Amino acid sequence: MAVTQPAAPSAPVPAVTVPPARPAAPAPPAGAAFTARPPAAASGPSVPSVTSVTSSAGEEAGGGCAVRVAGPVPGALAHRYAALPPPLRVALAALRLEVLLGDPRDAANPYSLPALAALAGSSAGAAGSAAFAGSAASAGAAGSAGTGEGAGWSGRAGALLTAAGLGQVRAADQRVRALRPLLRRDLALGRAAVAWGGPGMPPAGRVRGRAGESSPVSSPVPAALLGPAALVAAAGGVLRQAALAVAGRGSGEPALRQWQPVLAAAFADLLACESLTCVALRRPAAPAPAPGSGSGVGLLGAVAGYVVPTVLADVLAQLGLVLAECGHGPASTGGGMLAKLTGDLPLAGVDAAGAAFWQARLAGALPALAGEEPRTAHRGPVPAFFRLADPPAPAAGVAAAGEQGDGHTPDGHEPGGLEPGGDGVGGDDRVVLSGLLRSGAARADGGDGGDTGGAALGALARRLVTEQRALRRPCRTAGADPGAVAARALADRQALLWLAAAVLGVREAADDGRGLFLGGTHWALLALTGIAGRLGVPLPGPAPDPRAPVWAELAGRVRRGVDCDVYATRLLW
């Protein structure tokens, strides 16, 4: 497959040749030559042109690609690739993958947005949805696991990622980050890619465990976070399509401007969900639980498994309304992406049934989680797993499937109850999250009056801390009947409070004096406002409206070719 990418006028025209990754793996679907449109010039991060990419089975230990980068020295590439730069190996793998995927607007490209959207009614997708819906409703449906993804999805994902050299990226958060070019295009193919373990490893293979259970093997990404990680990226792709429609026509059609605040709120919600998912991926992996000792998912993974599908269901509904009002129906690229994403939710275990699973687990763990709340604010620097630009902890996401995989149901859920402390739900995750919420609330009293956004953010955090205190007593008795409506409602409220704490932690860690958008108060204030609205908590006093600056950031990103992620990643196409 030959790919020609015209660069900026001042750069040479690079040629990219990618032969099949390895004889035993199915090659990506053949397609015509793709033409890449370079992003518009901007002050944001820029991606140097790739002079050549050659893939062969023996060039690198992981079966990856050799890349020569024109322009700046390779060490500077990661810093030009994103506002929060990844390791160089991750940036190169992501660039390879984007080149392999080709132009998302070229209808002749089998990985283009129109081609992927046309698969919305495929039989494979329908079979996967049915299989995952059944397994989410009943943990005993282990025998039908894995049929939904199908050999087609796994084969395509394995061939693409082998050619891109993803086998060398073993940290969970960096694996998901390198996969972002694929994840934002298609949820089903993206989930199969997240579960891929590396060259020579079976994609999303299954190994039998206790009582007929099975689990994904060979993936560095914890099973509980497979779906949320893919959903966040795929929803970001739909948000970008909606923002392009509104930003491109808003000046000429004033009626479309009413959707700018809606998209700003959707952007803040997406950043909040991605912040929680990234922190959960960066959390050092727990050791394998002993048989019968409960699950090893951790609080952050359980909260992400519930909160991300729940919050993003509202976001996707809003995006569907915006696309429809802009004239982008199901036949358009944006409408087709949304329809395909909605149909693939059960396949990835991030539909209503998947969210209900984690809600029930959180409800059962509430008494222990509410037993020992920290009474003081978090002191000292923000924990390392909130600092998204830093290297992950050595143990994060590197556990092999056999080390943590014998306790999962076919859809990637944990079968047992979630135990507090240690390797179950709770432990120091709960203490850190609650302490960060109190730390954000403490800023309301320490403001000097000059930072109105920071003061408003602190006041809102203090209101949420009051809500957290009010939940302690009812949560102590909620475990008597975890399936009761009251217990599930308490779990919903507590999970939203922990989402707010993750937002505060990520924002504080990014506020390092570089003026990053992620370190500012606007998106965090808008995200916490949405959380307070879902909780029914009244907002404290008058506060600056953060929607205009958040929309300005979103519109600027889509015009400059920057992704809608927490890292502010520069797009190649």
XYZ file of C-alpha atoms in Angstrom:
573
model
C 0.000 0.000 0.000
C 1.480 3.304 -1.013
C 0.567 6.467 0.836
C 1.467 9.922 -0.435
C 1.221 12.807 1.982
C 1.761 16.344 0.650
C 3.416 18.451 3.313
C 3.512 22.190 3.830
C 5.051 24.200 0.936
C 8.363 24.527 2.777
C 8.680 20.794 3.499
C 9.615 17.962 1.123
C 6.900 15.630 -0.066
C 7.327 12.371 1.886
C 6.502 8.954 0.522
C 5.372 6.183 2.822
C 5.521 2.532 1.842
C 4.059 -0.111 4.133
C 4.352 -3.753 3.025
C 2.450 -6.425 4.960
C 3.455 -6.539 8.622
C 4.198 -10.270 8.819
C 3.205 -13.280 6.686
C 1.107 -14.942 9.393
C -1.025 -11.886 10.145
C -3.849 -10.725 7.877
C -2.838 -7.572 6.070
C -4.945 -4.423 6.331
C -7.544 -4.090 3.573
C -6.034 -2.912 0.328
C -6.926 0.595 -0.711
C -6.042 3.234 -3.244
C -3.352 5.823 -2.690
C -4.493 8.219 -0.012
C -3.827 11.939 -0.088
C -3.401 13.641 3.265
C -4.426 17.232 3.779
C -1.956 18.876 6.193
C -3.494 20.765 9.115
C -3.741 24.509 8.850
C -0.842 26.519 10.203
C -1.291 27.412 13.820
C 0.540 28.377 16.932
C -0.235 25.015 18.531
C 1.922 21.919 18.435
C 2.971 20.823 14.959
C 3.933 17.401 13.670
C 7.123 17.113 11.605
C 6.781 15.382 8.270
C 7.592 11.660 8.166
C 10.228 11.098 5.499
C 9.812 7.336 5.250
C 8.187 4.507 7.107
C 9.207 0.932 6.334
C 7.688 -2.084 8.019
C 9.168 -5.563 8.138
C 8.957 -8.452 10.535
C 12.533 -8.238 11.741
C 13.422 -4.543 11.881
C 12.486 -4.068 15.511
C 11.983 -6.419 18.416
C 8.264 -5.752 18.339
C 7.877 -6.164 14.591
C 7.541 -2.381 14.293
C 8.646 0.180 11.770
C 11.780 2.185 11.110
C 11.024 5.894 10.915
C 13.166 8.793 9.782
C 11.798 12.181 10.766
C 12.584 15.283 8.754
C 12.834 18.633 10.486
C 13.625 18.813 14.208
C 15.697 16.210 15.991
C 13.651 13.155 17.070
C 13.851 14.153 20.731
C 11.793 17.255 19.984
C 9.090 15.405 18.047
C 7.095 14.406 21.113
C 7.056 18.014 22.324
C 5.714 19.174 18.952
C 3.211 16.325 18.883
C 1.151 17.418 21.902
C 0.929 20.061 24.617
C 1.547 17.268 27.130
C 4.221 15.328 25.200
C 4.370 11.534 25.281
C 7.584 9.474 25.199
C 9.208 9.555 21.769
C 8.409 5.888 21.082
C 4.706 6.543 21.731
C 4.630 9.596 19.467
C 6.311 7.693 16.636
C 3.936 4.734 17.008
C 0.929 7.048 16.886
C 2.262 8.801 13.777
C 2.869 5.455 12.064
C -0.665 4.381 12.892
C -2.165 7.582 11.529
C -0.259 7.152 8.266
C -1.378 3.528 7.993
C -5.007 4.481 8.590
C -4.875 7.069 5.808
C -7.038 10.067 5.061
C -10.302 9.842 7.062
C -12.146 11.788 4.340
C -11.143 9.595 1.359
C -14.083 7.358 0.462
C -11.690 4.875 -1.205
C -9.872 4.355 2.080
C -11.289 1.331 3.956
C -10.434 3.090 7.237
C -12.049 6.386 6.291
C -14.916 7.758 8.335
C -17.505 7.148 5.576
C -16.313 3.539 5.120
C -16.393 2.779 8.841
C -19.760 4.480 9.267
C -21.171 2.259 6.508
C -20.563 -0.761 8.768
C -23.183 0.422 11.280
C -25.625 -2.294 10.218
C -23.140 -5.107 9.709
C -24.069 -8.553 10.991
C -20.815 -8.828 12.954
C -21.625 -5.690 14.883
C -25.144 -6.911 15.606
C -23.885 -10.271 16.830
C -21.347 -8.577 19.077
C -23.977 -6.293 20.558
C -26.219 -9.232 21.382
C -23.382 -11.242 22.905
C -22.165 -8.411 25.106
C -25.636 -7.356 26.162
C -26.356 -10.894 27.294
C -23.068 -11.313 29.134
C -23.478 -7.969 30.903
C -26.914 -8.979 32.079
C -25.747 -12.382 33.282
C -22.216 -13.253 34.347
C -22.993 -16.875 33.570
C -22.959 -16.301 29.811
C -19.211 -16.860 29.699
C -19.312 -19.398 26.958
C -20.431 -16.918 24.301
C -17.637 -14.442 24.983
C -15.498 -13.094 22.235
C -17.877 -13.903 19.381
C -18.875 -10.286 19.048
C -15.508 -8.927 18.105
C -15.032 -11.524 15.389
C -11.874 -12.547 13.631
C -12.297 -9.648 11.215
C -11.920 -6.929 13.839
C -9.090 -8.693 15.654
C -7.217 -9.457 12.447
C -7.413 -5.900 11.185
C -6.363 -4.455 14.524
C -3.451 -6.868 14.935
C -2.074 -6.182 11.442
C -2.309 -2.410 11.863
C -0.707 -2.321 15.280
C 2.077 -4.726 14.355
C 2.988 -2.482 11.426
C 2.869 0.603 13.651
C 5.127 -0.950 16.296
C 2.617 -0.803 19.146
C 3.983 -4.004 20.654
C 6.756 -2.045 22.339
C 4.339 0.264 24.186
C 3.476 -1.654 27.350
C 2.261 1.021 29.770
C -1.540 1.042 29.801
C -2.058 4.800 29.494
C 0.593 5.134 26.785
C -0.873 2.197 24.846
C -4.260 3.907 24.814
C -2.640 7.206 23.848
C -0.742 5.688 20.913
C -3.996 4.047 19.786
C -5.893 7.328 19.762
C -5.799 7.703 15.921
C -7.674 4.412 15.637
C -9.887 4.806 18.702
C -11.412 8.087 17.593
C -12.469 6.575 14.249
C -14.334 3.456 15.321
C -15.298 2.001 18.708
C -15.514 -1.653 17.637
C -12.176 -1.711 15.821
C -10.678 0.446 18.559
C -11.708 -1.910 21.346
C -10.199 -4.856 19.494
C -7.006 -2.811 19.161
C -6.895 -1.957 22.869
C -7.142 -5.660 23.710
C -4.324 -6.577 21.321
C -1.273 -7.778 23.224
C 1.586 -7.499 20.711
C 3.214 -9.413 17.840
C 2.756 -13.132 18.204
C 0.086 -12.718 20.873
C -3.557 -13.619 20.147
C -5.738 -10.478 20.090
C -8.115 -10.493 23.062
C -7.410 -14.161 23.663
C -9.341 -15.937 26.380
C -8.104 -18.097 29.203
C -10.377 -20.135 31.397
C -10.525 -19.332 35.072
C -12.661 -20.305 38.009
C -16.150 -21.695 37.534
C -16.157 -21.314 33.766
C -15.133 -17.681 33.826
C -12.854 -16.268 31.158
C -10.722 -13.202 30.780
C -8.888 -11.166 28.170
C -5.237 -12.152 28.010
C -2.103 -10.375 26.833
C -3.513 -6.838 27.011
C -1.657 -4.280 29.136
C -4.892 -2.306 29.546
C -7.019 -3.540 32.490
C -10.185 -5.227 31.271
C -12.429 -2.866 33.229
C -10.965 0.105 31.317
C -11.014 -1.346 27.793
C -14.455 0.025 26.985
C -14.237 3.414 28.747
C -10.876 4.210 27.128
C -12.195 3.411 23.652
C -15.496 5.219 24.253
C -13.798 8.452 25.343
C -11.715 8.595 22.164
C -14.606 7.641 19.861
C -16.875 10.247 21.441
C -14.110 12.800 20.916
C -14.194 12.043 17.202
C -17.947 12.723 17.066
C -17.496 15.917 19.112
C -14.922 17.105 16.618
C -17.342 16.549 13.726
C -20.073 18.522 15.510
C -17.681 21.332 16.430
C -16.437 21.537 12.849
C -20.021 21.960 11.646
C -20.837 24.715 14.145
C -17.501 26.533 13.948
C -17.445 26.419 10.160
C -20.953 27.794 9.660
C -21.593 29.686 12.885
C -20.370 33.023 11.552
C -22.623 32.837 8.487
C -25.616 31.252 10.229
C -26.273 32.935 13.592
C -28.874 30.309 14.509
C -26.080 27.781 14.923
C -24.384 29.858 17.609
C -26.876 28.594 20.169
C -25.067 25.257 20.043
C -21.720 26.689 21.054
C -22.455 26.527 24.822
C -23.826 22.983 24.368
C -20.640 21.817 22.682
C -18.530 23.601 25.290
C -20.288 21.666 28.051
C -19.854 18.424 26.071
C -16.137 19.194 25.710
C -15.769 19.738 29.461
C -17.634 16.495 30.217
C -15.400 14.609 27.790
C -12.252 16.042 29.384
C -13.572 15.052 32.814
C -14.226 11.461 31.717
C -10.849 11.213 30.009
C -9.121 12.628 33.091
C -10.647 9.898 35.240
C -9.808 7.193 32.690
C -6.203 8.363 32.291
C -5.686 8.482 36.047
C -7.135 4.972 36.391
C -4.846 3.706 33.608
C -1.810 5.296 35.244
C -2.593 3.853 38.664
C -0.105 1.072 39.444
C -1.691 -2.270 38.694
C -2.791 -4.191 41.765
C -1.324 -7.649 42.334
C -3.468 -10.592 41.431
C -6.050 -11.346 44.104
C -5.984 -14.750 45.685
C -8.853 -17.087 44.756
C -11.976 -16.031 46.562
C -10.465 -12.780 47.838
C -12.425 -10.475 45.546
C -11.439 -8.518 42.455
C -8.384 -6.441 41.698
C -10.085 -3.666 39.770
C -9.582 -0.788 42.219
C -11.836 2.137 42.935
C -10.778 4.235 39.952
C -11.512 1.453 37.477
C -14.932 0.753 38.986
C -15.881 4.437 38.974
C -14.723 4.813 35.359
C -16.685 1.723 34.335
C -19.854 3.351 35.663
C -19.356 7.094 35.202
C -17.890 7.204 31.692
C -20.773 5.391 29.925
C -23.338 7.277 32.024
C -21.990 10.786 31.426
C -21.087 10.200 27.792
C -24.579 8.863 27.065
C -25.812 12.403 27.763
C -22.979 13.866 25.693
C -23.772 11.651 22.701
C -27.450 12.595 22.908
C -26.495 16.283 22.808
C -24.132 15.707 19.897
C -26.866 13.914 17.976
C -29.158 16.906 18.445
C -26.466 19.354 17.316
C -25.606 17.299 14.227
C -29.270 16.981 13.281
C -29.855 20.728 13.660
C -26.808 21.396 11.497
C -28.207 19.196 8.742
C -25.871 16.262 9.382
C -28.235 13.305 9.343
C -27.406 9.592 9.448
C -26.174 9.719 5.839
C -23.500 12.313 6.668
C -20.056 11.527 8.051
C -20.815 12.914 11.503
C -24.252 11.297 11.687
C -22.865 7.984 10.463
C -20.074 8.064 13.064
C -22.620 8.687 15.806
C -24.912 5.892 14.596
C -21.993 3.449 14.374
C -20.764 4.440 17.833
C -24.209 4.047 19.373
C -24.614 0.607 17.818
C -21.213 -0.527 19.099
C -21.790 0.455 22.747
C -22.927 -3.051 23.808
C -19.995 -4.568 21.927
C -17.557 -2.620 24.108
C -19.525 -3.197 27.320
C -20.181 0.537 27.787
C -23.925 0.584 27.310
C -26.563 0.865 30.049
C -26.088 -2.782 31.072
C -22.345 -2.357 31.507
C -22.794 0.812 33.559
C -25.402 -0.915 35.746
C -22.931 -3.709 36.479
C -20.379 -1.320 37.966
C -23.069 0.687 39.741
C -24.180 -2.446 41.568
C -20.578 -3.248 42.550
C -20.044 0.238 43.897
C -23.329 0.036 45.800
C -22.208 -3.154 47.518
C -18.925 -1.540 48.593
C -20.431 1.716 49.916
C -20.478 0.812 53.645
C -16.747 0.180 53.753
C -15.962 3.104 51.466
C -17.825 5.499 53.749
C -16.257 4.118 56.905
C -13.058 6.140 57.018
C -13.174 9.424 55.160
C -10.169 11.745 55.521
C -11.010 14.778 57.599
C -8.299 17.040 56.178
C -7.407 18.276 52.729
C -4.732 16.559 50.663
C -1.294 17.927 51.512
C 1.851 17.999 49.440
C 2.219 17.530 45.674
C -0.501 15.881 43.640
C 0.137 12.103 43.335
C 2.124 11.059 40.292
C -0.750 9.297 38.555
C -2.571 12.659 38.214
C 0.410 14.233 36.408
C -0.444 13.088 32.900
C 2.751 14.434 31.314
C 5.017 12.375 33.605
C 6.084 8.793 32.849
C 3.684 6.262 34.367
C 4.537 4.278 37.449
C 6.700 1.237 36.620
C 3.929 -1.211 37.512
C 1.161 0.655 35.645
C -0.500 -1.532 33.088
C 2.353 -3.988 32.577
C 0.830 -6.979 34.313
C 0.367 -9.874 31.965
C -3.069 -11.304 31.526
C -2.295 -14.336 33.572
C -1.314 -12.122 36.502
C -4.664 -10.412 36.820
C -6.990 -12.072 34.380
C -8.571 -15.109 36.002
C -11.354 -13.142 37.623
C -13.135 -11.514 34.682
C -16.391 -12.312 32.988
C -16.556 -12.472 29.166
C -17.374 -8.786 28.766
C -14.387 -7.691 30.831
C -16.296 -7.200 34.082
C -15.158 -8.423 37.461
C -17.424 -11.215 38.758
C -16.925 -10.884 42.485
C -17.896 -8.199 44.949
C -15.602 -5.208 45.228
C -13.693 -5.299 48.456
C -12.412 -2.129 50.080
C -8.741 -1.606 50.654
C -5.719 -3.288 49.171
C -6.361 -4.560 45.665
C -10.125 -4.050 45.701
C -12.294 -0.948 45.654
C -11.135 1.643 48.100
C -7.648 1.572 49.514
C -5.688 4.785 49.212
C -7.551 5.693 45.997
C -10.549 6.677 48.121
C -8.387 8.640 50.541
C -6.599 10.529 47.761
C -9.801 11.375 45.883
C -11.612 12.598 48.970
C -8.544 14.557 50.064
C -8.287 16.254 46.658
C -11.936 17.263 46.846
C -11.307 18.858 50.235
C -8.144 20.496 48.914
C -10.111 22.141 46.116
C -12.698 23.323 48.600
C -9.988 24.886 50.781
C -9.065 27.268 47.962
C -12.395 29.051 48.360
C -11.151 30.537 51.608
C -7.626 31.242 50.414
C -8.374 33.329 47.346
C -7.230 36.935 47.213
C -10.132 38.089 45.066
C -8.071 38.451 41.872
C -8.745 34.978 40.475
C -12.517 34.838 40.120
C -12.406 31.523 38.278
C -10.288 29.899 40.960
C -12.506 31.266 43.716
C -15.627 29.982 41.929
C -14.010 26.585 41.454
C -13.101 26.411 45.139
C -16.593 27.446 46.221
C -18.155 24.776 44.019
C -15.745 22.170 45.389
C -16.722 23.164 48.909
C -20.390 22.640 48.024
C -19.536 19.160 46.740
C -17.644 18.371 49.949
C -20.793 19.247 51.877
C -22.685 16.765 49.727
C -20.014 14.138 50.372
C -20.360 14.571 54.131
C -24.129 14.229 53.869
C -23.736 10.864 52.123
C -21.590 9.229 54.789
C -24.374 8.105 57.114
C -26.750 6.622 54.481
C -23.803 4.936 52.722
C -22.924 3.010 55.895
C -26.207 1.093 55.701
C -26.515 0.876 51.904
C -24.784 -2.508 51.595
C -27.654 -4.434 53.166
C -29.376 -4.554 49.762
C -26.957 -3.399 47.013
C -29.619 -3.943 44.356
C -32.085 -1.548 45.983
C -32.900 1.688 44.204
C -31.664 3.745 47.157
C -28.286 1.974 47.219
C -27.782 2.463 43.491
C -28.696 6.137 43.815
C -26.105 6.556 46.559
C -23.496 4.827 44.385
C -24.352 7.196 41.532
C -23.872 10.257 43.723
C -20.647 9.017 45.273
C -19.175 8.120 41.879
C -19.925 11.605 40.544
C -18.155 13.127 43.553
C -15.079 11.020 42.828
C -15.236 12.154 39.188
C -15.129 15.742 40.452
C -12.097 14.891 42.591
C -10.296 13.432 39.547
C -10.991 16.643 37.611
C -9.549 18.754 40.419
C -6.461 16.553 40.699
C -5.686 16.592 36.960
C -6.231 20.344 36.731
C -4.010 21.048 39.708
C -1.247 18.812 38.356
C -1.377 20.578 34.951
C -1.259 24.054 36.537
C 2.529 24.251 36.391
C 3.018 27.780 35.076
C 3.095 26.899 31.365
C -0.356 28.323 30.693
C -1.833 25.036 29.498
C -5.565 24.895 28.932
C -5.755 21.771 31.079
C -4.203 23.720 33.959
C -6.764 26.527 33.709
C -9.970 26.829 35.667
C -12.516 27.226 32.847
C -12.908 23.590 31.807
C -12.765 22.324 35.386
C -15.394 24.840 36.515
C -17.676 23.845 33.625
C -17.133 20.127 34.311
C -17.892 20.530 38.023
C -20.953 22.625 37.151
C -22.245 19.714 35.077
C -21.528 17.294 37.927
C -23.373 19.538 40.377
C -26.315 19.651 37.968
C -26.455 15.857 37.775
C -26.370 15.712 41.576
C -29.052 18.380 41.921
C -26.714 20.434 44.098
C -27.407 24.203 43.948
C -24.544 26.272 42.596
C -22.870 28.672 45.041
C -23.410 32.380 44.364
C -22.604 34.253 41.149
C -19.674 32.899 39.148
C -18.084 33.686 35.775
C -19.591 31.753 32.869
C -16.856 29.413 31.591
C -18.677 28.292 28.455
C -17.377 31.045 26.147
C -13.649 30.418 26.804
C -14.154 26.645 26.655
C -15.916 26.966 23.303
C -13.145 29.256 22.059
C -10.619 26.545 22.927
C -12.670 23.850 21.197
C -13.241 25.945 18.060
C -9.569 26.862 17.942
C -8.563 23.228 18.180
C -10.748 22.046 15.317
C -9.500 24.899 13.120
C -5.836 24.216 13.938
C -6.055 20.430 13.638
C -5.707 19.629 17.351
C -7.566 16.737 18.967
C -10.257 17.135 21.654
C -8.235 15.193 24.224
C -6.601 16.147 27.508
C -3.152 16.111 25.877
C -4.005 18.587 23.050
C -2.562 16.215 20.435
C -1.818 17.552 16.963
C -3.647 15.655 14.207
C -1.846 14.513 11.082
C -4.895 14.594 8.817
